[in-house]
Tab-separated table of C-alpha atoms and ligand atoms in Angstrom:
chain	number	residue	atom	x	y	z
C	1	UNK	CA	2.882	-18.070	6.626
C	2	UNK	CA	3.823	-15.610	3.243
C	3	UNK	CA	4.707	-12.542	5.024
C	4	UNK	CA	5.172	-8.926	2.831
C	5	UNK	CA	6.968	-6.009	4.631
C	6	UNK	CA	6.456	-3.119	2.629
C	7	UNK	CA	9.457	-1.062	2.797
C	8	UNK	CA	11.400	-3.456	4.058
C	9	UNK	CA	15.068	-1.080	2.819
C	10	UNK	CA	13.654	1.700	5.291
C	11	UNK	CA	14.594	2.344	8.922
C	12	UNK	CA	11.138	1.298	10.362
C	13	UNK	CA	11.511	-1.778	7.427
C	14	UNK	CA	14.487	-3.145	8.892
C	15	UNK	CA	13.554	-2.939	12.325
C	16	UNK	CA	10.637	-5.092	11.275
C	17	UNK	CA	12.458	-7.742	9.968
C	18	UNK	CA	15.014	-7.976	12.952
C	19	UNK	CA	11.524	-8.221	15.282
C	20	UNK	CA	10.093	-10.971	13.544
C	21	UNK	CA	12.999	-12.734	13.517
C	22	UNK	CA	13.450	-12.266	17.434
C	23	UNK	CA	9.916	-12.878	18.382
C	24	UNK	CA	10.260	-16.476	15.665
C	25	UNK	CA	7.459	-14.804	13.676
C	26	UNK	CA	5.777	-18.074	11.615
C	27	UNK	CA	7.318	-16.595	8.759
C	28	UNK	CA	7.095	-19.697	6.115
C	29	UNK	CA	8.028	-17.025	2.982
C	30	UNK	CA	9.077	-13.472	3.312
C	31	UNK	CA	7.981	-10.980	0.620
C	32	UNK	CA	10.305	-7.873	0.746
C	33	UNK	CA	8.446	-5.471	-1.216
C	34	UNK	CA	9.863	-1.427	-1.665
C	35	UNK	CA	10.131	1.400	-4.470
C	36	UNK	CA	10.748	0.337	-8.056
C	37	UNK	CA	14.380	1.441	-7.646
C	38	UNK	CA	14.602	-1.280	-5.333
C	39	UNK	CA	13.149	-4.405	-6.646
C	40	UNK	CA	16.259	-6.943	-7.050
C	41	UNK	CA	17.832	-5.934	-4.076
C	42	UNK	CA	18.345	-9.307	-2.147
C	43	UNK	CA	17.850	-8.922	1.821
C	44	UNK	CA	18.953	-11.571	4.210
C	45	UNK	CA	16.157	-13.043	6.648
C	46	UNK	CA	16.916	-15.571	9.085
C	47	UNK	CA	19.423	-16.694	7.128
C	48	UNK	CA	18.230	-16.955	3.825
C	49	UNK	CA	18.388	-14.172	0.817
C	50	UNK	CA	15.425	-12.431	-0.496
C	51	UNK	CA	15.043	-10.567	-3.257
C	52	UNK	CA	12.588	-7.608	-3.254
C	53	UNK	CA	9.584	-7.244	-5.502
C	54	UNK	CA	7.217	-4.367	-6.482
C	55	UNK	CA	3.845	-4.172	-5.085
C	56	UNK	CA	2.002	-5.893	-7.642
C	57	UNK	CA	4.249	-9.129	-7.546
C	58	UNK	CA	3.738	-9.066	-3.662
C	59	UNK	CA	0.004	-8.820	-4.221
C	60	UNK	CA	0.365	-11.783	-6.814
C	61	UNK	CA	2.145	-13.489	-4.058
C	62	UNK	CA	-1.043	-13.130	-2.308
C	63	UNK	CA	0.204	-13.080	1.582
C	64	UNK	CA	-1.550	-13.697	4.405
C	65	UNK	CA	-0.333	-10.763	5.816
C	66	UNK	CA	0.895	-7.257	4.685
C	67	UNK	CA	3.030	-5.234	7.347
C	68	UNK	CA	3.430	-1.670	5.818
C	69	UNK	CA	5.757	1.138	6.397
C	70	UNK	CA	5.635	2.890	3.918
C	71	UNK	CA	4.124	6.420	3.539
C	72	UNK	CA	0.439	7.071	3.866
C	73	UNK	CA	0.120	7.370	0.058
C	74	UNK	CA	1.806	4.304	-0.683
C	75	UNK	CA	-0.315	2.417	1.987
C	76	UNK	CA	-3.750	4.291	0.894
C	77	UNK	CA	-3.491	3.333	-2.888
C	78	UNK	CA	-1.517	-0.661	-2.565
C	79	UNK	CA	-3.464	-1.838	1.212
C	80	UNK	CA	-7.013	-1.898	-0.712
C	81	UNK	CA	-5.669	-4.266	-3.019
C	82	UNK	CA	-3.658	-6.244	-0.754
C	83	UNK	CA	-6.989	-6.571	1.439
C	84	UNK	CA	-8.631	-7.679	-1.852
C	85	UNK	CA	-6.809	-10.654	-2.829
C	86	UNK	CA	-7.264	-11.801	1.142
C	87	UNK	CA	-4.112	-10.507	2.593
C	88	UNK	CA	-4.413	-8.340	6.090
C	89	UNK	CA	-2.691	-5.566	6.350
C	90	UNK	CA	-1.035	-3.812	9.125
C	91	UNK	CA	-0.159	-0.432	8.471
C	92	UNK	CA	2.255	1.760	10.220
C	93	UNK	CA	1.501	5.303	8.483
C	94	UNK	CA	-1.542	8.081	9.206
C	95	UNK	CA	-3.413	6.626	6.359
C	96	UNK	CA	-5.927	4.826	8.063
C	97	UNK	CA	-5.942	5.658	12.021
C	98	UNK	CA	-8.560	7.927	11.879
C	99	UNK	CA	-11.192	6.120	9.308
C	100	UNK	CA	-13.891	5.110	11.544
C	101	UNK	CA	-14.084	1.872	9.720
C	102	UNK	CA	-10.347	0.856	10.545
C	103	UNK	CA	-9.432	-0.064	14.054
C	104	UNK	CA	-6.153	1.578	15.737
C	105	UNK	CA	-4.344	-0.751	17.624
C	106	UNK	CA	-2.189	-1.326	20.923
C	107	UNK	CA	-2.176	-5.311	21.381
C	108	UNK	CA	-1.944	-4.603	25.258
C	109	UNK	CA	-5.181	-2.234	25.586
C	110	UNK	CA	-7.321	-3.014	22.867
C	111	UNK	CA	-6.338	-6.009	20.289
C	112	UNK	CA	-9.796	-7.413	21.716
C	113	UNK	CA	-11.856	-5.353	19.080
C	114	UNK	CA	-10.227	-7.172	16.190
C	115	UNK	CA	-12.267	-9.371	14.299
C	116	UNK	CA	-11.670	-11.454	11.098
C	117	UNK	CA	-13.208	-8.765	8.689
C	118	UNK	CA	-10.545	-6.247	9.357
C	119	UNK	CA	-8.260	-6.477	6.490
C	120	UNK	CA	-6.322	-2.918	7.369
C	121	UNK	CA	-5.499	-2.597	10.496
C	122	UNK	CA	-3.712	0.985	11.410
C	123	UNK	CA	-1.045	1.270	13.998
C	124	UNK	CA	-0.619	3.781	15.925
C	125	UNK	CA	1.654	6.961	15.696
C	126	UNK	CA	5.073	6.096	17.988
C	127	UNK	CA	4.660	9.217	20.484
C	128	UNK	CA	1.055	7.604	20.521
C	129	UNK	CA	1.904	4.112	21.193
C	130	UNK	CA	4.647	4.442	24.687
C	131	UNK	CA	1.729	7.192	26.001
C	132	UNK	CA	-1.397	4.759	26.179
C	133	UNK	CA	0.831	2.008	26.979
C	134	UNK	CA	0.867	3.695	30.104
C	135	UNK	CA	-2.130	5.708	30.631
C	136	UNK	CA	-4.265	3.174	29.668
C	137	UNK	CA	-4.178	0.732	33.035
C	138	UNK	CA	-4.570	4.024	34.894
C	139	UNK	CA	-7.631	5.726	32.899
C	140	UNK	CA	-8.952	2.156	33.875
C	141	UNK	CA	-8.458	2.509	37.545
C	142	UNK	CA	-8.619	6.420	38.050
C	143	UNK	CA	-10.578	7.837	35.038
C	144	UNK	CA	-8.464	9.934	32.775
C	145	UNK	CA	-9.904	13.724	32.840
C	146	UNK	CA	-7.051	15.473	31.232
C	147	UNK	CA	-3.786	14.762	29.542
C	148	UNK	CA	-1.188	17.323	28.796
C	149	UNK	CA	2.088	16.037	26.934
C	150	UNK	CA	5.435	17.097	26.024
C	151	UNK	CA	7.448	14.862	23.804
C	152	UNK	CA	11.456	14.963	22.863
C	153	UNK	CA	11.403	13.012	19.845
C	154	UNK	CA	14.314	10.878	18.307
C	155	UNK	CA	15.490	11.790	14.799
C	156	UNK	CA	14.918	8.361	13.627
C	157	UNK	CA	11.068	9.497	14.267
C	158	UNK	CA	11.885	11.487	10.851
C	159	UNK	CA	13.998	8.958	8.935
C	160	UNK	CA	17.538	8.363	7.499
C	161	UNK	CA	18.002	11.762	5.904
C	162	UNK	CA	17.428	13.826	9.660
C	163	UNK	CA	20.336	10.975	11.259
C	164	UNK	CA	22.407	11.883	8.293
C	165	UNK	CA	21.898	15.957	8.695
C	166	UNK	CA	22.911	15.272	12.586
C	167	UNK	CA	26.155	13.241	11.321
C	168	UNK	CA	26.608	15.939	8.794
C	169	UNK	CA	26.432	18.636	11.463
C	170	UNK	CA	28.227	16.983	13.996
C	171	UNK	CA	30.768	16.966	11.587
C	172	UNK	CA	30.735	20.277	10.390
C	173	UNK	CA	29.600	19.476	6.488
C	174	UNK	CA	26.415	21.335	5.616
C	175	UNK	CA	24.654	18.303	3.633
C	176	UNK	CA	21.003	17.968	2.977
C	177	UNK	CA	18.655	19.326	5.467
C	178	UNK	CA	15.389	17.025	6.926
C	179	UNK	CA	14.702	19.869	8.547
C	180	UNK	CA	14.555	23.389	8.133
C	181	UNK	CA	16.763	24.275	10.930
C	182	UNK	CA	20.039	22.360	12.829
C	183	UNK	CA	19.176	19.887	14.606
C	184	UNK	CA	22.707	19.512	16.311
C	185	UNK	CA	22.573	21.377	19.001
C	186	UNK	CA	19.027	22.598	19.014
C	187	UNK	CA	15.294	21.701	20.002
C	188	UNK	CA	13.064	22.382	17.053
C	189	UNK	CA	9.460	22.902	18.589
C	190	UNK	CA	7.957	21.696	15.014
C	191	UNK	CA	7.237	17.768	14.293
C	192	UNK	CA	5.492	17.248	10.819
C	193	UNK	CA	3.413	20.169	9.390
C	194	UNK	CA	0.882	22.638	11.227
C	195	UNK	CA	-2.718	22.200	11.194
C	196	UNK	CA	-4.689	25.363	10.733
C	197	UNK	CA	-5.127	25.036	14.721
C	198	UNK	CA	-1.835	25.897	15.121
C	199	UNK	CA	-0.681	22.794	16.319
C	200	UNK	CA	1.268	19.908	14.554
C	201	UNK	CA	0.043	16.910	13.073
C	202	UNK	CA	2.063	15.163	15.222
C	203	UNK	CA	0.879	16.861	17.755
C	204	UNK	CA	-2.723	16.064	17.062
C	205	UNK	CA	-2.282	12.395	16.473
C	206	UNK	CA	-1.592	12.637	20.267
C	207	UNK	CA	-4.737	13.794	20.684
C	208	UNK	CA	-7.394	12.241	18.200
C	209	UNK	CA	-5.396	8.693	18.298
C	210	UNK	CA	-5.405	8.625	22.260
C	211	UNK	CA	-9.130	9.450	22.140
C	212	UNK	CA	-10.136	6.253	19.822
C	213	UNK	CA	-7.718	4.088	21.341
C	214	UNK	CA	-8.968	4.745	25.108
C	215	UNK	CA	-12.593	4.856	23.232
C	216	UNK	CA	-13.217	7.892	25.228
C	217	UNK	CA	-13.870	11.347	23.663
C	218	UNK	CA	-14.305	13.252	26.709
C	219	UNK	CA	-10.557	12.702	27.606
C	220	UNK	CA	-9.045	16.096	27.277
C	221	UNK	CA	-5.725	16.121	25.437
C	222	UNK	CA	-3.293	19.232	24.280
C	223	UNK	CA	0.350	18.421	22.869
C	224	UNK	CA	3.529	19.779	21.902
C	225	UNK	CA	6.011	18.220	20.105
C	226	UNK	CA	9.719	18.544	19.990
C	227	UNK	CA	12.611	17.380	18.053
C	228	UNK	CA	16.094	16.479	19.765
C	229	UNK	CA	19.078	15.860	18.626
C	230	UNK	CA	18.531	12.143	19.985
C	231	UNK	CA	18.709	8.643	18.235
C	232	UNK	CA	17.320	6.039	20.519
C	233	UNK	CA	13.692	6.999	21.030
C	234	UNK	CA	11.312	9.013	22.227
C	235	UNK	CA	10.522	10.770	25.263
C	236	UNK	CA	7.470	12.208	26.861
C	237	UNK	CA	7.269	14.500	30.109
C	238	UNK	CA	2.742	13.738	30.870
C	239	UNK	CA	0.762	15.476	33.126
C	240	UNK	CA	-2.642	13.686	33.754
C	241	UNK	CA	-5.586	14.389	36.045
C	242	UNK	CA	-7.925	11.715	36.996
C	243	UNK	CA	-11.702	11.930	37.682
C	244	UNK	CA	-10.352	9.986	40.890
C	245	UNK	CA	-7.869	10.418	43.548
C	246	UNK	CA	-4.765	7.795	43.181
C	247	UNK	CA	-1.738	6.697	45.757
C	248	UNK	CA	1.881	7.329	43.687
C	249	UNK	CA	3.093	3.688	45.248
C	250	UNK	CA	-0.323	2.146	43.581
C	251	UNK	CA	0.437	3.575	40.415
C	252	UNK	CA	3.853	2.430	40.783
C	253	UNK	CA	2.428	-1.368	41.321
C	254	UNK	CA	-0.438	-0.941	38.226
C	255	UNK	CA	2.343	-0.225	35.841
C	256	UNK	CA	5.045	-2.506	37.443
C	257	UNK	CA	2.397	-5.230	36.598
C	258	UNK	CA	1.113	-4.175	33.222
C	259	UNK	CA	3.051	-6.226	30.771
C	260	UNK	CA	5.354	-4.142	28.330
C	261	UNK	CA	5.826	-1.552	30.825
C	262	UNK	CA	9.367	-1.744	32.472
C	263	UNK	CA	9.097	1.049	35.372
C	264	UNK	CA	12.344	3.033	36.548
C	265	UNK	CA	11.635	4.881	39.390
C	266	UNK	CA	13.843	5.532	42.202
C	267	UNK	CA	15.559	9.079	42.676
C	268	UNK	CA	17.740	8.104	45.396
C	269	UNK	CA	19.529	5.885	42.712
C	270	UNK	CA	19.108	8.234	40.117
C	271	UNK	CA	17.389	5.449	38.658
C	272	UNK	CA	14.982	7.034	35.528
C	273	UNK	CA	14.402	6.119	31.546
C	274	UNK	CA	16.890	7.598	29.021
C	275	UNK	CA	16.385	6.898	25.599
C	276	UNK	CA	20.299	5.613	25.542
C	277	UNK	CA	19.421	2.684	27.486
C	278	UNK	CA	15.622	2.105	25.660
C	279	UNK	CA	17.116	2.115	22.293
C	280	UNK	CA	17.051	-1.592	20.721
C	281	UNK	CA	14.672	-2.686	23.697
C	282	UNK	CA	10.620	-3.546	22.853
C	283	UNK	CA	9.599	-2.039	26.677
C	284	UNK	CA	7.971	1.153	27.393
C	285	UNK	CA	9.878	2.450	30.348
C	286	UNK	CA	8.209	4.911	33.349
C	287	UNK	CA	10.043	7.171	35.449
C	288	UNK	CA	9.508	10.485	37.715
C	289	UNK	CA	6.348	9.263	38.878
C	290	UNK	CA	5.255	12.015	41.099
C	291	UNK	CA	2.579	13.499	42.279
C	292	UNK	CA	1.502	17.087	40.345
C	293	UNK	CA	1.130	19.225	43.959
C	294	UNK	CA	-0.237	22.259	41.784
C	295	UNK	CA	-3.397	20.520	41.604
C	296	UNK	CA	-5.430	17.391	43.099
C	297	UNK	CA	-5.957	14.276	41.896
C	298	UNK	CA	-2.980	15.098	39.261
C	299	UNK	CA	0.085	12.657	38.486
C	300	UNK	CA	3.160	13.803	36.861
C	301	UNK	CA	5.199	10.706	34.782
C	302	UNK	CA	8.727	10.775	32.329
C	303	UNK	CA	7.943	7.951	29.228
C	304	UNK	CA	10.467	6.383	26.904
C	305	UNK	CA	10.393	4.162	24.362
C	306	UNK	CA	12.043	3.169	21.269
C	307	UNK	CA	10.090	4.937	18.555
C	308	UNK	CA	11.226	2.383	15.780
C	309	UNK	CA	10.217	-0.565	17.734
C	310	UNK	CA	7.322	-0.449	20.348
C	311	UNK	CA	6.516	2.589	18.263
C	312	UNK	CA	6.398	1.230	15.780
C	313	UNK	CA	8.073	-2.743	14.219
C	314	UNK	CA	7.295	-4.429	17.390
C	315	UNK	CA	3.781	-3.025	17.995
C	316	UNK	CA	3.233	-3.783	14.363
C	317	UNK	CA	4.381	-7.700	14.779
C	318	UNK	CA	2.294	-8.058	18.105
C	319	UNK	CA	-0.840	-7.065	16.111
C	320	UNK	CA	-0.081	-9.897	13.980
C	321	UNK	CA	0.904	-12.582	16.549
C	322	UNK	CA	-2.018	-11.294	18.294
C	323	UNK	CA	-4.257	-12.035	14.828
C	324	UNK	CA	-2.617	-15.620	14.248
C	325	UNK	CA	-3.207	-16.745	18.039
C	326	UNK	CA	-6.819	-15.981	17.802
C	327	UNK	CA	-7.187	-17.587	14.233
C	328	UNK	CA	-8.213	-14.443	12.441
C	329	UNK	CA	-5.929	-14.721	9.809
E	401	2RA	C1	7.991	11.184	13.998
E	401	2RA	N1	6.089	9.959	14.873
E	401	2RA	O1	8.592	10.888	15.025
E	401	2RA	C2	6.647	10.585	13.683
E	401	2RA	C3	6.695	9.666	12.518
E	401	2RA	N2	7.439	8.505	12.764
E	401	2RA	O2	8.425	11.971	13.153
């Protein structure tokens, strides 16, 4: 199978490539595609070097499929014309999540809706992806009434300049900034821009993409969204009430049994997830499950994941085993 991976030089690009190769993606011809200044470059896949191309020699390539990370403006003007020539896309950026004609993915909870027509597919925001992982065998059982969610968000969530201000800082050199504060040392309560509402983007794609990918609107959601001086992935302290009352060692059993869910729960041996130990790992990992005693039917949870892979690479190349199992590409 002709496989693109558009920005294949990024961070989220590389990760890719390292996933497909793990999971023995059919990849029959690889089709690194990235910015102008890189076409030339040669990148080694499973062995073998390829050189990268610009967009239109991808499309002339005409793949069968199109993973994209890559900006939403790159991915809304170069996905239509991938999708045109044949090739499905799967696109990792905000482009497309919230077009009603565009389905948002999570292989685990809702790969089901995908059908042969859909030629861009959108996944899901990182923070979104390790949240419904979870919640989404428990709205199932216990009805999801409310969600609220605090995430500590790995630099690599912002790219290779915010690693390199951390280095930079750690080492006392004032380089370029990613952000508009320190990072080393610090919490920045500010993860892409603000919406008039006075929340993030980020903070909303929480929100609106947990909504469609549940398909339930009447979920309440409210977010906030911090940046740490962290490299391995994401984490999320959630609070959610159920229409229904649950039992804690049920909950622990639903999500023990859910596949990509690797639960670390025990406080006697200060067993819990830490982005240290989820970095470079595909699992979403669930820990300080406890019950909220402020209020009833209420469940208190600690979430990490590696943003760059089941946030993002891995989720990415699970839509697309997902599509070649069931013969839709
Ligand atoms: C972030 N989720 O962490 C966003 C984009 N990757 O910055």
């Amino acid at each position: 199978m002709k496989v693109a991976v558009v920005g294949a030089t990024g961070m989220v690009g590389e990760v890719m490539l390292q996933v497909l190769t793990e999971r023995n993606f059919p990849v029959t011809e690889l089709i690194p595609v990235a910015s102008e200044k890189s076409v030339g470059k040669e990148i080694e896949f499973k062995g073998k070097k390829f050189k990268v191309v610009s967009m239109q020699t991808a499309i002339d390539m005409k793949p069968e499929i199109a993973i994209f990370s890559a900006g939403g403006d790159t991915s809304k003007e170069w996905a239509p014309k991938f999708a045109e020539v044949g090739t499905t896309v799967i696109d990792n950026s905000s482009a497309w999540r919230m077009d009603p004609t565009k389905k948002l993915v999570v292989p685990e909870i809702n790969a089901s809706v995908l059908t042969k027509d859909d030629k861009i597919i959108a996944n899901p925001n990182c923070s979104t992806i390790q949240m419904v992982m979870t919640l989404a065998p428990l709205h199932k059982k216990y009805d999801i009434k409310r969600i609220i969610v605090s995430t500590y968000q790995s630099i690599t969530g912002t790219g290779v300049k915010a690693v390199r201000q951390l280095e930079n800082e750690y080492a006392g050199i004032q380089g370029e900034m990613a952000y508009k504060y320190p990072i080393h040392r610090n919490a920045i309560p500010q993860c892409d821009v603000f919406e008039d509402n006075g929340y993030t983007k980020e903070e909303m794609k929480l929100v609106r993409e947990t909504q469609k990918i549940l398909d339930d609107k009447t979920i309440a959601v409210t977010a906030t969204a911090v940046r740490v001086p962290v490299v391995g992935g994401h984490s999320e302290a959630v609070n959610v009430e159920f229409e229904n009352d649950f039992d804690v060692s049920e909950v622990r059993s639903i999500l023990h049994h859910t596949p990509g869910i690797t639960v670390q729960d025990n406080t006697d041996t200060f067993t819990y997830p830490m982005p240290l130990y989820a970095e470079g790992k595909n699992d979403v990992f669930v820990g300080r499950i406890r019950r909220d005693e402020s209020q009833p039917n209420t469940l208190n949870m600690w979430i990490v994941a590696d943003n760059l892979r089941k946030g993002a690479a891995t989720n990415a190349v699970q839509i697309a085993e997902y599509l070649v199992a069931n013969g839709l590409v």
